[in-house]
Amino acid sequence: MIKLISSDMDGTLLDSYRKITQVNIEAIRTLQDNGVEFIINTGREYQNVTGILEDAGLQCDMICSNGSCGYDKEGNLLFEHSIPQETVKQIFETFHRFDLVPTPFSQMGRISLLSKEELEQYTKDVMIPAMQINHPDFVYTDKDFEELVSQVTYVDGEDGLFDSEHRVLKVISQSTDPDALIRLRAELEKIPGLAVVSTVPTDIEITSIDAQKGIGLMDYAERKGIVPDEIVAIGDSENDYSMLSIPGIHSVAMANATEAIKDICVYQTRANTKDGIAYIIRCILTDRDNFKLT
């Protein structure tokens, strides 16, 4: 019997405005009313996820920052896997060699090593263009831009970060040059104790080797007494691989998923991010004992 859905956000649950559509909101509420758990499992940081859920009027547990931390719906920390400070220093040194900008995330959310003016320029010149290469349908309003440069903690460079109480959970970067990120990734993978993934060719995400969506999901499931055969996991990109490849799990690839993700999933859906989750939920509630996509 299906007892838990684990859903990615970008490319899976969210639409091109990075919101949860009304049809998916209503389906999730129906699922929860029928006693099935729904958990967000995302690369996004906790502070960002809670904002999206509040806008949608939803409550659920969360695995955030690619499995670096987990929270219940009340905001209580369930687990955390940070990157040791000496390893963070190695990561930053590697970024410097490739002239790329690292963006760390801590338990307090996104951090900027740049000044506000520098971050505004980086956002205009690199961050948004890199995102739109892979998601040309993404719409960025003036409000969206303001949030990108304001919903961040500014520190006085790397020394300011290391002298603070921030625990680094994840480091990301974007570039409009995918080849530069490929070269960066090859060097980062030489650093022990890291998991390095890319959700799209123009980004890179680095966490502790213990911080992966699949590890976080199984830690959460064990706490609930739920086994893989009782879980439906849904995703679309490389950072979903660890949860979609769990033996015995009901893995579902979105229509827009990468070929590597489609290859490992038991199911694929033709539905898109406007109604894909709702479609999968309807299939679950039709027969929780014998889940299949029709």
mmCIF file with all atom_site columns, N, CA and C in Angstrom, residues 4 31 34 36 54 104 165 174 221 223 293:
data_model
loop_
_atom_site.group_PDB
_atom_site.id
_atom_site.type_symbol
_atom_site.label_atom_id
_atom_site.label_alt_id
_atom_site.label_comp_id
_atom_site.label_asym_id
_atom_site.label_entity_id
_atom_site.label_seq_id
_atom_site.pdbx_PDB_ins_code
_atom_site.Cartn_x
_atom_site.Cartn_y
_atom_site.Cartn_z
_atom_site.occupancy
_atom_site.B_iso_or_equiv
_atom_site.pdbx_formal_charge
_atom_site.auth_seq_id
_atom_site.auth_comp_id
_atom_site.auth_asym_id
_atom_site.auth_atom_id
_atom_site.pdbx_PDB_model_num
ATOM 1  N N  . LEU A 1 4   ? 3.464  7.032  1.178   1.00 0.00 ? 4   LEU A N  1
ATOM 2  C CA . LEU A 1 4   ? 4.263  8.251  1.121   1.00 0.00 ? 4   LEU A CA 1
ATOM 3  C C  . LEU A 1 4   ? 4.597  8.618  -0.321  1.00 0.00 ? 4   LEU A C  1
ATOM 4  N N  . LEU A 1 31  ? -4.887 13.947 -1.186  1.00 0.00 ? 31  LEU A N  1
ATOM 5  C CA . LEU A 1 31  ? -3.986 12.851 -0.810  1.00 0.00 ? 31  LEU A CA 1
ATOM 6  C C  . LEU A 1 31  ? -3.804 12.806 0.701   1.00 0.00 ? 31  LEU A C  1
ATOM 7  N N  . ASN A 1 34  ? -6.651 11.579 2.642   1.00 0.00 ? 34  ASN A N  1
ATOM 8  C CA . ASN A 1 34  ? -6.816 10.128 2.542   1.00 0.00 ? 34  ASN A CA 1
ATOM 9  C C  . ASN A 1 34  ? -5.715 9.356  3.254   1.00 0.00 ? 34  ASN A C  1
ATOM 10 N N  . VAL A 1 36  ? -2.333 9.639  3.148   1.00 0.00 ? 36  VAL A N  1
ATOM 11 C CA . VAL A 1 36  ? -1.041 9.403  2.502   1.00 0.00 ? 36  VAL A CA 1
ATOM 12 C C  . VAL A 1 36  ? -0.132 10.601 2.781   1.00 0.00 ? 36  VAL A C  1
ATOM 13 N N  . GLU A 1 54  ? 3.724  28.195 1.906   1.00 0.00 ? 54  GLU A N  1
ATOM 14 C CA . GLU A 1 54  ? 2.804  29.173 2.502   1.00 0.00 ? 54  GLU A CA 1
ATOM 15 C C  . GLU A 1 54  ? 1.953  29.838 1.429   1.00 0.00 ? 54  GLU A C  1
ATOM 16 N N  . PRO A 1 104 ? 27.151 29.759 -1.253  1.00 0.00 ? 104 PRO A N  1
ATOM 17 C CA . PRO A 1 104 ? 26.886 28.788 -0.182  1.00 0.00 ? 104 PRO A CA 1
ATOM 18 C C  . PRO A 1 104 ? 25.486 28.958 0.412   1.00 0.00 ? 104 PRO A C  1
ATOM 19 N N  . GLU A 1 165 ? 28.567 31.889 12.518  1.00 0.00 ? 165 GLU A N  1
ATOM 20 C CA . GLU A 1 165 ? 28.001 30.638 13.024  1.00 0.00 ? 165 GLU A CA 1
ATOM 21 C C  . GLU A 1 165 ? 27.327 29.834 11.915  1.00 0.00 ? 165 GLU A C  1
ATOM 22 N N  . GLN A 1 174 ? 26.230 28.911 -10.983 1.00 0.00 ? 174 GLN A N  1
ATOM 23 C CA . GLN A 1 174 ? 25.671 28.891 -12.329 1.00 0.00 ? 174 GLN A CA 1
ATOM 24 C C  . GLN A 1 174 ? 26.694 29.468 -13.296 1.00 0.00 ? 174 GLN A C  1
ATOM 25 N N  . ALA A 1 221 ? 11.816 7.859  5.981   1.00 0.00 ? 221 ALA A N  1
ATOM 26 C CA . ALA A 1 221 ? 10.884 6.724  5.902   1.00 0.00 ? 221 ALA A CA 1
ATOM 27 C C  . ALA A 1 221 ? 11.067 5.768  7.073   1.00 0.00 ? 221 ALA A C  1
ATOM 28 N N  . ARG A 1 223 ? 12.050 6.488  10.025  1.00 0.00 ? 223 ARG A N  1
ATOM 29 C CA . ARG A 1 223 ? 11.439 7.105  11.209  1.00 0.00 ? 223 ARG A CA 1
ATOM 30 C C  . ARG A 1 223 ? 9.937  6.861  11.245  1.00 0.00 ? 223 ARG A C  1
ATOM 31 N N  . LEU A 1 293 ? 0.734  3.684  -13.244 1.00 0.00 ? 293 LEU A N  1
ATOM 32 C CA . LEU A 1 293 ? 0.297  4.825  -14.052 1.00 0.00 ? 293 LEU A CA 1
ATOM 33 C C  . LEU A 1 293 ? -0.486 4.312  -15.234 1.00 0.00 ? 293 LEU A C  1
#
